[in-house]
Amino acid sequence: MGTTYRTIIEPFRIHSVEPLRMTTEEERVGAIDKAGNNLFNLHAEDVLVDLLTDSGTGAMSRDQWAAIQHGDESYAGSPSWFRFEAAVKNLFPFKHVIPTHQGRAAEKILFSVVGGAGKIIPNNTHFDTTRANVEASGAEARDLVIAEGLDAATVHPFKGNMDLGALEALLETNRDDIPVVVVTITNNSGGGQPVSLANIRGVSEICRRYGVLFFLDACRFAENAWFIHEREEGQSGREIADIVREIASLADGMTMSAKKDPFGNIGGWLALNDDQIAEQCRNVLILTEGFPTYGGLAGRDLEALAQGLSESVQPDYLRYRIRSTAYLGEALDKAGVPVVKPIGGHAVYLDAKTLLSHLDPLEYPGQSLAIALYQAGGIRSCEIGTVMFGRQPDGSEQPAAMELVRLAIPRRTYTQSHIDYVIEVVTDVASRSRSLPGYRMVYEPKALRHFTAKFEAIL
Ligand code: F0G
């Protein structure tokens, strides 16, 4: 028995590197102005540390790149498809697996089949594309996260939990309008917070009792399972894959973006048990994505995902992953920067409502903070607040539940010194946050406005 050391290291070393382009503050002020003050409009080469998203931005492993060489591009029945299907079913043993090019394609297919006018879809919290696809079908997207999940400062081990009382009350009055209940693991819009196994069991029991389908939005299933392993009583002795399989056994299906935990640069799937719904979904798939053994993906993508799935549940990786996100969050918290607590799995969420309390939510405090982080240090983050969620289906604009700025950490991509730099920049910007201006939107599209809106500072 040797000494146990406390430093948690990356369980990998670097094999191939990408250069970063250094920029000056003056260049960045010009670049964000030219981008209409929308970080999605920047050229990525003008970004130094890109924390816009953890989606599709992770580093693939040597074994994933090797798997790509095995990609078989047969139109139908490729061996790459069978490897992918087996890897998905190993963790999520649903009867039907329907490959899509990314998560939102799975959502579009599912909600175009089960959604529609007059329907209500409950979720702990819909992410932006999920909400948009529910609403595009004519249905209502209803968020039912527990009260603790709506307060940035409240510490709770499973802040992503569904409010089971509220779910049951809704099913009692509107059961016939509810085709499916969705639980998002982890809860991305609410701080990357996990959902407990007990809560998932509870949702499952309620759905079975009322005879409605229960689906997972499972993009970050491995991170969620790690939190269950670490925080939930009786779970620490189990294998991560075993926890994932139990979660899957409690549900009737899932939508998935494979650009998150499975280390894909692209990919997704829809999986479910119901034969009839699966047939309807496959018919839509053939219209919009492709033949059912490739969906929207190349054979080589299917291979990379099959390999990535097996890496996503490895405990050494997950320990490092969750610890390195906490490292950033804990340092900011210690420096007095308000963050959503506890720290989530894939990202640290800055509380812009507190930090920029001089601004009204309709002056977009989160957007203002995100712009300032870019100007100061070339860090690209993402507003998750009134810009993202403020426009209502009836056309009105309402403040979102929280004004957050998400620093999403791409998987296996940045080192500790990149993160130390982020800590320095965020702490500096936070120290002068009260001097940051509000913004007004000068252009917005009809749906998912945050991706293409343009802003002007209110001076
Ligand atoms: N569901 C959740 C919880 C997500 O976080 C995302 C994507 C999707 C569905 C849609 O998947 O992008 O593959 O179509 N989230 C990314 C993000 C974009 O930055 O959080 P997709």
Coordinates of C-alpha atoms in Angstrom, one line a residue, residues 87-430:
A87 CA -22.6 0.3 -27.7
V88 CA -25.8 2.3 -27.2
K89 CA -27.8 -0.8 -26.1
N90 CA -25.0 -1.8 -23.7
L91 CA -25.8 1.3 -21.6
F92 CA -29.3 2.0 -22.7
P93 CA -31.0 -1.3 -23.5
F94 CA -34.0 0.2 -25.4
K95 CA -35.6 -1.9 -28.1
H96 CA -35.2 0.7 -30.9
V97 CA -32.2 2.9 -31.5
I98 CA -32.6 5.6 -34.2
P99 CA -29.4 7.5 -35.1
T100 CA -29.6 11.2 -35.8
H101 CA -27.0 13.9 -36.7
Q102 CA -27.4 15.5 -33.3
G103 CA -29.7 15.8 -30.3
R104 CA -32.1 18.3 -31.7
A105 CA -32.9 16.1 -34.7
A106 CA -34.0 13.4 -32.2
E107 CA -36.1 16.0 -30.4
K108 CA -37.7 17.2 -33.7
I109 CA -38.6 13.7 -34.7
L110 CA -40.0 12.7 -31.3
F111 CA -42.1 15.8 -30.7
S112 CA -43.4 15.9 -34.3
V113 CA -44.8 12.4 -33.6
V114 CA -46.0 12.8 -30.0
G115 CA -46.4 16.6 -29.6
G116 CA -48.9 18.9 -31.2
A117 CA -51.4 21.6 -30.3
G118 CA -53.0 21.3 -26.9
K119 CA -50.3 19.0 -25.5
I120 CA -48.1 19.7 -22.5
I121 CA -44.6 18.4 -22.1
P122 CA -43.3 18.5 -18.6
N123 CA -39.5 18.5 -18.0
N124 CA -37.3 19.4 -15.0
T125 CA -36.0 22.1 -17.3
H126 CA -36.1 22.2 -21.1
F127 CA -32.9 23.2 -22.8
D128 CA -33.3 25.8 -25.6
T129 CA -33.6 23.4 -28.5
T130 CA -35.9 21.0 -26.6
R131 CA -38.2 23.9 -25.7
A132 CA -38.1 25.2 -29.3
N133 CA -38.9 21.8 -30.7
V134 CA -41.8 21.2 -28.3
E135 CA -43.2 24.7 -29.1
A136 CA -42.6 24.2 -32.8
S137 CA -45.0 21.2 -32.7
G138 CA -47.6 23.4 -31.1
A139 CA -47.3 21.9 -27.6
E140 CA -46.5 23.7 -24.4
A141 CA -43.1 23.2 -22.6
R142 CA -43.6 23.1 -18.8
D143 CA -40.6 23.3 -16.5
L144 CA -41.1 21.6 -13.1
V145 CA -37.7 21.6 -11.4
I146 CA -37.7 21.7 -7.6
A147 CA -37.7 25.2 -6.0
E148 CA -34.0 24.8 -4.9
G149 CA -33.1 24.4 -8.6
L150 CA -34.3 28.0 -9.3
D151 CA -32.1 29.7 -6.7
A152 CA -28.4 30.1 -7.7
A153 CA -27.1 30.2 -4.1
T154 CA -29.0 27.3 -2.5
V155 CA -26.9 24.2 -2.0
H156 CA -28.6 20.9 -2.7
P157 CA -26.9 17.7 -3.9
F158 CA -29.5 17.1 -6.6
K159 CA -30.7 20.5 -7.7
G160 CA -31.8 19.2 -11.0
N161 CA -34.6 17.0 -9.5
M162 CA -38.1 17.1 -10.8
D163 CA -40.8 18.5 -8.4
L164 CA -42.7 15.2 -8.0
G165 CA -45.6 16.8 -6.3
A166 CA -46.0 19.3 -9.1
L167 CA -45.7 16.6 -11.7
E168 CA -48.4 14.5 -10.0
A169 CA -50.7 17.4 -9.7
L170 CA -50.3 18.2 -13.4
L171 CA -51.0 14.6 -14.3
E172 CA -54.0 14.5 -12.1
T173 CA -55.6 17.5 -14.0
N174 CA -54.2 17.1 -17.5
R175 CA -53.2 13.4 -17.9
D176 CA -54.8 13.2 -21.4
D177 CA -52.8 16.2 -22.7
I178 CA -49.4 14.8 -21.6
P179 CA -47.9 12.4 -24.1
V180 CA -44.5 12.2 -22.4
V181 CA -42.6 13.4 -19.4
V182 CA -39.0 14.3 -19.9
V183 CA -36.1 14.4 -17.3
T184 CA -32.9 16.2 -18.4
I185 CA -29.7 14.7 -17.0
T186 CA -27.9 16.8 -16.0
N187 CA -30.1 19.8 -15.9
N188 CA -28.2 22.1 -18.3
S189 CA -30.3 25.2 -18.2
G190 CA -30.4 25.0 -14.4
G191 CA -26.7 24.9 -13.7
G192 CA -25.6 21.5 -14.9
Q193 CA -27.1 20.1 -11.8
P194 CA -27.7 16.3 -11.4
V195 CA -30.9 14.4 -10.8
S196 CA -30.9 11.7 -8.2
L197 CA -31.6 8.1 -8.8
A198 CA -34.4 8.3 -6.2
N199 CA -36.0 11.2 -8.1
I200 CA -35.8 9.3 -11.5
R201 CA -37.4 6.3 -9.8
G202 CA -40.1 8.6 -8.5
V203 CA -40.8 10.1 -11.9
S204 CA -40.9 6.6 -13.4
E205 CA -43.3 5.4 -10.8
I206 CA -45.6 8.4 -11.3
C207 CA -45.5 8.0 -15.1
R208 CA -46.3 4.3 -14.9
R209 CA -49.2 4.9 -12.6
Y210 CA -50.7 7.5 -14.9
G211 CA -49.8 5.5 -18.0
V212 CA -47.7 8.2 -19.7
L213 CA -44.3 7.8 -21.4
F214 CA -41.2 8.8 -19.6
F215 CA -38.1 9.8 -21.6
L216 CA -34.7 11.0 -20.7
D217 CA -32.8 13.9 -22.3
A218 CA -29.6 12.1 -21.5
C219 CA -26.8 14.2 -23.0
R220 CA -24.7 14.2 -19.8
F221 CA -25.8 10.8 -18.4
A222 CA -22.3 9.8 -17.4
E223 CA -21.6 13.0 -15.4
N224 CA -25.1 12.6 -13.8
A225 CA -24.3 9.0 -12.9
W226 CA -21.0 10.0 -11.4
F227 CA -22.8 12.5 -9.1
I228 CA -25.2 9.7 -8.1
H229 CA -22.2 7.5 -7.4
E230 CA -20.6 10.2 -5.2
R231 CA -23.6 11.8 -3.5
E232 CA -26.4 9.3 -3.2
E233 CA -26.7 6.9 -0.3
G234 CA -25.9 3.3 -1.2
Q235 CA -24.5 4.1 -4.7
S236 CA -20.8 4.5 -4.1
G237 CA -20.0 0.8 -4.6
R238 CA -21.7 0.5 -8.0
E239 CA -20.1 0.7 -11.4
I240 CA -21.1 3.8 -13.4
A241 CA -22.3 1.7 -16.3
D242 CA -24.6 -0.2 -13.9
I243 CA -26.1 3.1 -12.6
V244 CA -26.7 4.2 -16.2
R245 CA -28.4 0.9 -17.0
E246 CA -30.7 1.3 -14.1
I247 CA -31.6 4.9 -15.1
A248 CA -32.4 3.6 -18.6
S249 CA -34.5 0.7 -17.2
L250 CA -36.7 3.3 -15.5
A251 CA -37.5 5.1 -18.7
D252 CA -39.4 4.3 -21.9
G253 CA -37.0 6.1 -24.2
M254 CA -34.4 8.9 -24.6
T255 CA -33.2 11.7 -26.8
M256 CA -29.5 12.1 -27.0
S257 CA -26.9 14.5 -28.2
A258 CA -23.7 12.4 -28.5
K259 CA -21.7 15.6 -28.8
K260 CA -21.5 15.7 -25.0
D261 CA -20.6 12.8 -22.8
P262 CA -19.8 10.3 -25.6
F263 CA -17.0 12.5 -27.0
G264 CA -18.5 13.0 -30.4
N265 CA -17.8 16.0 -32.6
I266 CA -21.3 15.2 -34.1
G267 CA -24.0 12.7 -33.4
G268 CA -27.1 11.8 -31.5
W269 CA -29.9 9.3 -31.3
L270 CA -33.5 8.6 -30.3
A271 CA -34.1 5.3 -28.5
L272 CA -37.4 3.8 -27.3
N273 CA -39.3 0.7 -26.6
D274 CA -42.7 1.4 -28.2
D275 CA -42.9 -0.3 -31.6
Q276 CA -45.6 1.9 -33.0
I277 CA -44.0 5.2 -32.1
A278 CA -40.6 3.9 -33.3
E279 CA -42.1 3.1 -36.7
Q280 CA -43.5 6.6 -37.0
C281 CA -40.2 8.1 -35.9
R282 CA -38.3 6.0 -38.4
N283 CA -40.6 7.2 -41.2
V284 CA -39.8 10.9 -40.3
L285 CA -36.1 9.9 -40.0
I286 CA -36.0 8.6 -43.6
L287 CA -37.5 11.9 -44.7
T288 CA -35.2 14.2 -42.9
E289 CA -32.0 12.4 -41.7
G290 CA -31.4 9.2 -43.7
F291 CA -31.7 5.5 -43.7
P292 CA -32.3 3.9 -40.2
T293 CA -28.8 2.3 -40.1
Y294 CA -27.0 5.6 -40.4
G295 CA -29.5 8.4 -39.6
G296 CA -27.6 11.7 -40.1
L297 CA -24.2 10.2 -39.6
A298 CA -21.2 8.8 -41.5
G299 CA -20.0 5.2 -40.7
R300 CA -16.9 6.7 -39.2
D301 CA -18.9 8.9 -36.8
L302 CA -20.8 5.8 -35.6
E303 CA -17.4 4.1 -34.9
A304 CA -16.1 7.2 -33.0
L305 CA -19.2 7.3 -30.9
A306 CA -19.2 3.5 -30.1
Q307 CA -15.7 3.9 -28.7
G308 CA -16.4 7.3 -27.0
L309 CA -19.4 5.7 -25.1
S310 CA -17.1 3.1 -23.5
E311 CA -14.7 5.9 -22.4
S312 CA -17.4 8.1 -21.0
V313 CA -18.2 5.8 -18.1
Q314 CA -14.6 5.2 -16.9
P315 CA -14.3 6.3 -13.3
D316 CA -10.8 7.9 -13.6
Y317 CA -12.0 10.1 -16.4
L318 CA -15.2 11.1 -14.6
R319 CA -13.3 11.8 -11.3
Y320 CA -11.0 14.1 -13.2
R321 CA -13.8 15.7 -15.2
I322 CA -16.0 16.6 -12.3
R323 CA -13.1 17.7 -10.2
S324 CA -11.7 20.0 -12.9
T325 CA -15.0 21.7 -13.3
A326 CA -15.3 22.2 -9.5
Y327 CA -11.7 23.6 -9.5
L328 CA -12.8 26.5 -11.6
G329 CA -16.1 27.0 -9.7
E330 CA -14.5 26.8 -6.2
A331 CA -11.7 29.3 -7.1
L332 CA -14.3 31.8 -8.4
D333 CA -16.5 31.3 -5.3
K334 CA -13.4 31.8 -3.1
A335 CA -12.7 35.0 -4.9
G336 CA -16.2 36.2 -4.1
V337 CA -17.7 35.8 -7.6
P338 CA -21.3 34.6 -7.3
V339 CA -21.7 31.2 -9.0
V340 CA -24.5 28.5 -9.1
K341 CA -23.8 26.2 -6.2
P342 CA -22.9 23.4 -5.9
I343 CA -20.7 23.4 -9.0
G344 CA -22.3 21.4 -11.9
G345 CA -20.8 18.7 -14.1
H346 CA -19.9 20.3 -17.4
A347 CA -19.8 24.0 -16.6
V348 CA -19.6 26.8 -14.1
Y349 CA -22.5 29.2 -14.2
L350 CA -21.9 32.8 -13.1
D351 CA -24.9 34.5 -11.4
A352 CA -25.2 37.7 -13.5
K353 CA -28.3 38.8 -11.7
T354 CA -26.3 39.3 -8.5
L355 CA -23.1 40.5 -10.2
L356 CA -24.8 43.1 -12.4
S357 CA -27.7 43.9 -10.0
H358 CA -27.7 47.5 -11.3
L359 CA -29.3 46.2 -14.6
D360 CA -32.9 45.2 -15.2
P361 CA -33.3 41.6 -16.6
L362 CA -34.5 43.2 -19.9
E363 CA -31.2 45.0 -20.2
Y364 CA -29.6 41.5 -20.4
P365 CA -27.1 41.4 -17.6
G366 CA -25.8 38.0 -18.7
Q367 CA -25.1 39.2 -22.2
S368 CA -23.3 42.2 -20.8
L369 CA -21.1 40.0 -18.6
A370 CA -20.4 37.6 -21.4
I371 CA -19.3 40.5 -23.7
A372 CA -17.0 41.9 -21.0
L373 CA -15.3 38.5 -20.5
Y374 CA -14.6 38.3 -24.2
Q375 CA -13.3 41.9 -24.4
A376 CA -11.1 41.5 -21.4
G377 CA -9.6 38.1 -21.9
G378 CA -10.8 36.5 -25.1
I379 CA -13.0 34.1 -23.2
R380 CA -16.2 33.0 -25.0
S381 CA -19.1 32.0 -22.7
C382 CA -22.8 31.7 -23.2
E383 CA -25.7 33.7 -21.7
I384 CA -28.4 31.4 -20.3
G385 CA -31.0 33.9 -19.1
T386 CA -33.5 36.4 -20.6
V387 CA -31.7 36.5 -24.0
M388 CA -32.1 32.8 -24.3
F389 CA -35.5 32.3 -22.7
G390 CA -37.2 35.7 -22.5
R391 CA -39.4 35.6 -25.6
Q392 CA -42.7 33.9 -24.9
P393 CA -44.9 31.9 -27.3
D394 CA -47.5 34.7 -27.0
G395 CA -45.0 37.3 -28.2
S396 CA -44.3 39.0 -24.9
E397 CA -40.9 39.3 -23.3
Q398 CA -40.5 38.2 -19.7
P399 CA -37.4 37.9 -17.4
A400 CA -36.1 34.4 -17.3
A401 CA -36.0 32.5 -13.9
M402 CA -32.2 33.1 -13.7
E403 CA -29.6 35.3 -15.4
L404 CA -26.7 33.0 -15.9
V405 CA -23.4 33.1 -17.8
R406 CA -22.2 29.6 -18.5
L407 CA -18.5 28.7 -18.7
A408 CA -18.8 25.3 -20.3
I409 CA -15.7 23.1 -20.2
P410 CA -15.0 21.1 -23.4
R411 CA -14.0 17.5 -22.5
R412 CA -10.2 16.7 -22.2
T413 CA -9.4 20.0 -24.1
Y414 CA -8.0 22.6 -21.8
T415 CA -5.3 22.3 -19.1
Q416 CA -5.2 23.7 -15.6
S417 CA -3.2 26.8 -16.7
H418 CA -5.9 27.7 -19.2
I419 CA -8.4 27.5 -16.4
D420 CA -6.1 29.5 -14.1
Y421 CA -6.2 32.2 -16.7
V422 CA -10.0 32.1 -16.9
I423 CA -10.1 32.5 -13.1
E424 CA -7.9 35.6 -13.3
V425 CA -10.0 37.2 -16.1
V426 CA -13.4 36.4 -14.5
T427 CA -12.2 37.7 -11.1
D428 CA -11.0 41.0 -12.7
V429 CA -14.2 41.6 -14.7
A430 CA -16.3 40.7 -11.6

